[in-house]
Amino acid sequence: ETGVTQTPRHLVMGMTNKKSLKCEQHLGHNAMYWYKQSAKKPLELMFVYSLEERVENNSVPSRFSPECPNSSHLFLHLHTLQPEDSALYLCASSQERIAGNIQYFGAGTRLSVL
Amino acid sequence: SQQGEEDPQALSIQEGENATMNCSYKTSINNLQWYRQNSGRGLVHLILIRSNEREKHSGRLRVTLDTSKKSSSLLITASRAADTASYFCATDAVPGGSQGNLIFGKGTKLSVKP
């Protein structure tokens, strides 16, 4: 195990639902990340948190709303999603947000939007 | 924007053979990493090579880096069926980019047949 746990592993939601993805890391890291992985596309960085402060938002639509209540937990709140948002959502953490950092990934949440 | 690009997109070999995957990138880097992803799971860090290194080994893995050609290769020797996975290169410290962010390629899908 990588020390990064994501729940749920699978999620099916309608376009009008509101749901949340959860990520927890047990590594004592200070930086956490949300990525979106779609078929045949590179991993897309969505949000970066460093010391519980959001430091990057890569032009992600407002229907995705991140929350980092403490350095061990990261949430991704979802509302009024579109079918094209169906993807594998991966959470990662690293010791610090510096060059050469190694990122540790959770197993991901497979999201299907109907 | 995509920095690393792996080649080939897919590779199928027999157990015991060597597998070579290549990664090309566009701008100067400080580090290059290789990650592995089993189907539907998170990514796992394999190896990091710094820009002043030319070759690095870890078990059955050998990574080379040619900064003049902006390319890296990952060699897996004596492959096993358990090596079946997708392999990604990731670069950081793109000039003008955010420190600590990793930019991933689309990956090479390796299939090792028993």
Tab-separated table of C-alpha atoms in Angstrom:
chain	number	residue	atom	x	y	z
A	1	GLU	CA	0.000	0.000	0.000
A	2	THR	CA	1.157	3.544	-0.750
A	3	GLY	CA	-0.172	5.191	2.397
A	4	VAL	CA	-2.746	7.163	0.428
A	5	THR	CA	-6.352	5.965	0.666
A	6	GLN	CA	-9.183	7.099	-1.587
A	7	THR	CA	-12.888	6.481	-1.083
A	8	PRO	CA	-15.109	5.487	-2.670
A	9	ARG	CA	-13.359	3.322	-5.236
A	10	HIS	CA	-16.288	3.526	-7.639
A	11	LEU	CA	-19.011	6.140	-7.961
A	12	VAL	CA	-21.935	6.454	-10.312
A	13	MET	CA	-23.842	9.700	-10.221
A	14	GLY	CA	-26.454	11.554	-12.196
A	15	MET	CA	-25.818	14.990	-13.605
A	16	THR	CA	-27.857	16.653	-10.852
A	17	ASN	CA	-26.308	14.818	-7.909
A	18	LYS	CA	-23.858	16.161	-5.362
A	19	LYS	CA	-21.141	13.816	-4.142
A	20	SER	CA	-17.700	14.027	-2.581
A	21	LEU	CA	-14.471	12.122	-3.103
A	22	LYS	CA	-12.231	11.621	-0.105
A	23	CYS	CA	-8.474	11.193	0.126
A	24	GLU	CA	-6.465	10.487	3.261
A	25	GLN	CA	-2.698	10.184	3.535
A	26	HIS	CA	-0.848	8.574	6.429
A	27	LEU	CA	2.631	9.682	5.366
A	28	GLY	CA	2.954	13.011	7.146
A	29	HIS	CA	3.242	14.826	3.816
A	30	ASN	CA	2.657	18.538	3.359
A	31	ALA	CA	1.458	18.623	-0.253
A	32	MET	CA	-1.583	16.965	-1.793
A	33	TYR	CA	-2.843	16.827	-5.369
A	34	TRP	CA	-5.954	15.944	-7.362
A	35	TYR	CA	-5.521	14.537	-10.870
A	36	LYS	CA	-8.003	13.499	-13.547
A	37	GLN	CA	-7.154	10.543	-15.774
A	38	SER	CA	-9.239	10.062	-18.904
A	39	ALA	CA	-8.764	7.387	-21.528
A	40	LYS	CA	-5.962	8.134	-23.998
A	41	LYS	CA	-5.096	11.476	-22.388
A	42	PRO	CA	-2.213	12.408	-20.125
A	43	LEU	CA	-2.812	12.776	-16.435
A	44	GLU	CA	-4.320	16.227	-15.837
A	45	LEU	CA	-3.355	18.108	-12.704
A	46	MET	CA	-6.462	19.720	-11.213
A	47	PHE	CA	-5.567	21.163	-7.817
A	48	VAL	CA	-2.541	21.425	-5.565
A	49	TYR	CA	-2.526	22.052	-1.837
A	50	SER	CA	0.575	22.871	0.144
A	51	LEU	CA	0.359	23.130	3.923
A	52	GLU	CA	-3.453	23.113	3.615
A	53	GLU	CA	-3.452	26.137	1.323
A	54	ARG	CA	-4.609	25.828	-2.279
A	55	VAL	CA	-1.685	26.913	-4.394
A	56	GLU	CA	-2.873	25.861	-7.819
A	57	ASN	CA	-6.130	25.576	-9.683
A	58	ASN	CA	-5.548	24.520	-13.280
A	59	SER	CA	-8.569	26.131	-14.910
A	60	VAL	CA	-10.856	23.490	-13.472
A	61	PRO	CA	-14.607	24.126	-13.882
A	62	SER	CA	-16.372	25.346	-10.752
A	63	ARG	CA	-18.469	22.177	-10.611
A	64	PHE	CA	-15.335	20.688	-8.998
A	65	SER	CA	-14.653	22.157	-5.568
A	66	PRO	CA	-11.664	20.989	-3.491
A	67	GLU	CA	-11.328	21.167	0.268
A	68	CYS	CA	-8.331	20.480	2.482
A	69	PRO	CA	-9.393	20.672	6.161
A	70	ASN	CA	-5.992	19.467	7.414
A	71	SER	CA	-2.731	18.167	5.993
A	72	SER	CA	-3.937	14.544	6.015
A	73	HIS	CA	-7.272	14.929	4.280
A	74	LEU	CA	-8.350	16.171	0.881
A	75	PHE	CA	-11.841	16.234	-0.579
A	76	LEU	CA	-13.202	16.861	-4.035
A	77	HIS	CA	-16.823	18.011	-3.968
A	78	LEU	CA	-18.757	17.343	-7.156
A	79	HIS	CA	-22.004	18.920	-8.336
A	80	THR	CA	-23.904	19.125	-11.614
A	81	LEU	CA	-21.258	17.164	-13.451
A	82	GLN	CA	-21.264	16.398	-17.165
A	83	PRO	CA	-20.812	12.984	-18.827
A	84	GLU	CA	-17.361	14.075	-20.038
A	85	ASP	CA	-16.317	14.294	-16.378
A	86	SER	CA	-16.395	10.493	-16.201
A	87	ALA	CA	-12.814	9.457	-15.465
A	88	LEU	CA	-10.460	8.038	-12.862
A	89	TYR	CA	-9.742	10.669	-10.201
A	90	LEU	CA	-6.436	10.228	-8.475
A	91	CYS	CA	-5.180	11.785	-5.290
A	92	ALA	CA	-1.467	12.040	-4.543
A	93	SER	CA	0.750	13.441	-1.822
A	94	SER	CA	4.394	14.414	-1.529
A	95	GLN	CA	6.654	15.387	1.348
A	96	GLU	CA	6.956	18.944	0.095
A	97	ARG	CA	5.993	20.810	-3.054
A	98	ILE	CA	9.492	21.090	-4.484
A	99	ALA	CA	11.327	19.982	-7.597
A	100	GLY	CA	12.241	16.324	-7.497
A	101	ASN	CA	9.463	15.419	-5.099
A	102	ILE	CA	8.176	11.877	-5.378
A	103	GLN	CA	4.422	11.624	-5.418
A	104	TYR	CA	2.502	8.815	-3.748
A	105	PHE	CA	-0.832	7.988	-5.309
A	106	GLY	CA	-4.046	6.512	-4.049
A	107	ALA	CA	-5.824	3.788	-6.017
A	108	GLY	CA	-8.285	6.308	-7.421
A	109	THR	CA	-12.037	6.756	-7.658
A	110	ARG	CA	-13.617	5.571	-10.907
A	111	LEU	CA	-16.395	8.091	-11.564
A	112	SER	CA	-19.206	7.545	-14.032
A	113	VAL	CA	-21.583	10.416	-14.747
A	114	LEU	CA	-24.857	9.356	-16.335
B	1	SER	CA	0.610	21.275	-21.685
B	2	GLN	CA	2.092	17.858	-22.299
B	3	GLN	CA	5.807	17.704	-21.593
B	4	GLY	CA	6.707	14.026	-21.775
B	5	GLU	CA	5.670	11.715	-24.555
B	6	GLU	CA	6.252	7.976	-24.322
B	7	ASP	CA	7.006	5.692	-27.199
B	8	PRO	CA	5.761	3.167	-28.127
B	9	GLN	CA	2.145	3.592	-27.027
B	10	ALA	CA	1.840	-0.169	-26.587
B	11	LEU	CA	4.377	-2.976	-26.335
B	12	SER	CA	3.770	-6.720	-26.195
B	13	ILE	CA	6.581	-9.129	-25.339
B	14	GLN	CA	7.139	-12.642	-24.013
B	15	GLU	CA	8.181	-13.343	-20.449
B	16	GLY	CA	11.951	-13.280	-20.103
B	17	GLU	CA	12.465	-10.709	-22.848
B	18	ASN	CA	13.633	-7.158	-22.214
B	19	ALA	CA	11.258	-4.215	-22.594
B	20	THR	CA	12.425	-0.757	-23.600
B	21	MET	CA	10.242	2.324	-23.382
B	22	ASN	CA	11.229	5.805	-24.433
B	23	CYS	CA	10.223	9.258	-23.295
B	24	SER	CA	10.838	12.534	-25.077
B	25	TYR	CA	10.261	15.944	-23.569
B	26	LYS	CA	10.303	19.489	-24.846
B	27	THR	CA	11.966	21.835	-22.389
B	28	SER	CA	14.823	21.801	-19.896
B	29	ILE	CA	14.284	19.700	-16.803
B	30	ASN	CA	15.755	19.246	-13.346
B	31	ASN	CA	14.528	15.697	-12.864
B	32	LEU	CA	12.710	12.969	-14.707
B	33	GLN	CA	10.750	10.224	-13.032
B	34	TRP	CA	9.198	6.969	-14.164
B	35	TYR	CA	5.973	5.661	-12.694
B	36	ARG	CA	4.038	2.451	-13.173
B	37	GLN	CA	0.264	1.987	-13.130
B	38	ASN	CA	-1.557	-1.297	-12.943
B	39	SER	CA	-4.934	-1.277	-14.665
B	40	GLY	CA	-7.426	0.944	-12.835
B	41	ARG	CA	-5.040	1.652	-9.964
B	42	GLY	CA	-2.887	4.562	-8.848
B	43	LEU	CA	0.610	5.294	-10.046
B	44	VAL	CA	3.652	3.943	-8.238
B	45	HIS	CA	7.015	5.679	-8.365
B	46	LEU	CA	9.789	3.574	-9.864
B	47	ILE	CA	12.884	5.706	-10.247
B	48	LEU	CA	14.074	9.321	-10.419
B	49	ILE	CA	17.014	10.515	-12.483
B	50	ARG	CA	18.481	13.990	-12.146
B	51	SER	CA	19.554	16.115	-15.072
B	52	ASN	CA	23.243	15.648	-14.209
B	53	GLU	CA	22.934	11.856	-14.245
B	54	ARG	CA	23.154	9.737	-17.375
B	55	GLU	CA	22.146	6.314	-16.092
B	56	LYS	CA	20.535	4.816	-13.041
B	57	HIS	CA	19.723	1.269	-11.973
B	58	SER	CA	17.186	-0.193	-9.585
B	59	GLY	CA	16.856	-3.965	-9.559
B	60	ARG	CA	15.755	-5.034	-13.061
B	61	LEU	CA	15.188	-1.406	-14.089
B	62	ARG	CA	17.689	0.700	-15.964
B	63	VAL	CA	16.970	4.326	-16.815
B	64	THR	CA	19.036	6.510	-19.091
B	65	LEU	CA	18.805	10.235	-19.655
B	66	ASP	CA	20.136	12.196	-22.623
B	67	THR	CA	19.550	15.872	-21.973
B	68	SER	CA	21.024	16.871	-25.338
B	69	LYS	CA	18.306	14.855	-27.087
B	70	LYS	CA	15.714	15.580	-24.409
B	71	SER	CA	14.957	11.907	-24.051
B	72	SER	CA	14.971	9.106	-21.507
B	73	SER	CA	14.563	5.366	-21.737
B	74	LEU	CA	13.347	2.764	-19.270
B	75	LEU	CA	14.635	-0.777	-19.713
B	76	ILE	CA	13.062	-3.667	-17.847
B	77	THR	CA	15.238	-6.755	-18.063
B	78	ALA	CA	14.040	-10.359	-17.829
B	79	SER	CA	10.413	-9.268	-17.852
B	80	ARG	CA	7.709	-11.113	-15.916
B	81	ALA	CA	3.967	-11.330	-16.405
B	82	ALA	CA	3.638	-9.189	-13.267
B	83	ASP	CA	5.382	-6.328	-15.110
B	84	THR	CA	2.238	-5.921	-17.232
B	85	ALA	CA	1.169	-2.314	-16.606
B	86	SER	CA	1.306	1.188	-18.064
B	87	TYR	CA	4.533	3.112	-17.623
B	88	PHE	CA	4.692	6.918	-17.479
B	89	CYS	CA	7.495	9.396	-17.490
B	90	ALA	CA	7.046	12.628	-15.577
B	91	THR	CA	9.071	15.784	-15.629
B	92	ASP	CA	9.114	18.800	-13.366
B	93	ALA	CA	10.555	22.281	-13.195
B	94	VAL	CA	9.372	23.345	-16.618
B	95	PRO	CA	10.730	26.877	-17.027
B	96	GLY	CA	8.021	29.238	-15.909
B	97	GLY	CA	6.020	26.384	-14.481
B	98	SER	CA	5.175	25.717	-10.861
B	99	GLN	CA	7.805	24.137	-8.670
B	100	GLY	CA	6.997	20.635	-7.626
B	101	ASN	CA	4.308	19.996	-10.228
B	102	LEU	CA	4.798	16.891	-12.324
B	103	ILE	CA	3.781	16.721	-15.975
B	104	PHE	CA	3.008	13.213	-17.187
B	105	GLY	CA	3.022	11.701	-20.659
B	106	LYS	CA	0.298	9.432	-22.051
B	107	GLY	CA	2.216	6.300	-21.086
B	108	THR	CA	3.349	3.046	-22.663
B	109	LYS	CA	1.096	0.056	-22.119
B	110	LEU	CA	3.292	-3.011	-21.610
B	111	SER	CA	1.901	-6.504	-21.905
B	112	VAL	CA	4.127	-9.416	-20.889
B	113	LYS	CA	2.795	-12.775	-22.001
B	114	PRO	CA	3.645	-15.863	-19.939
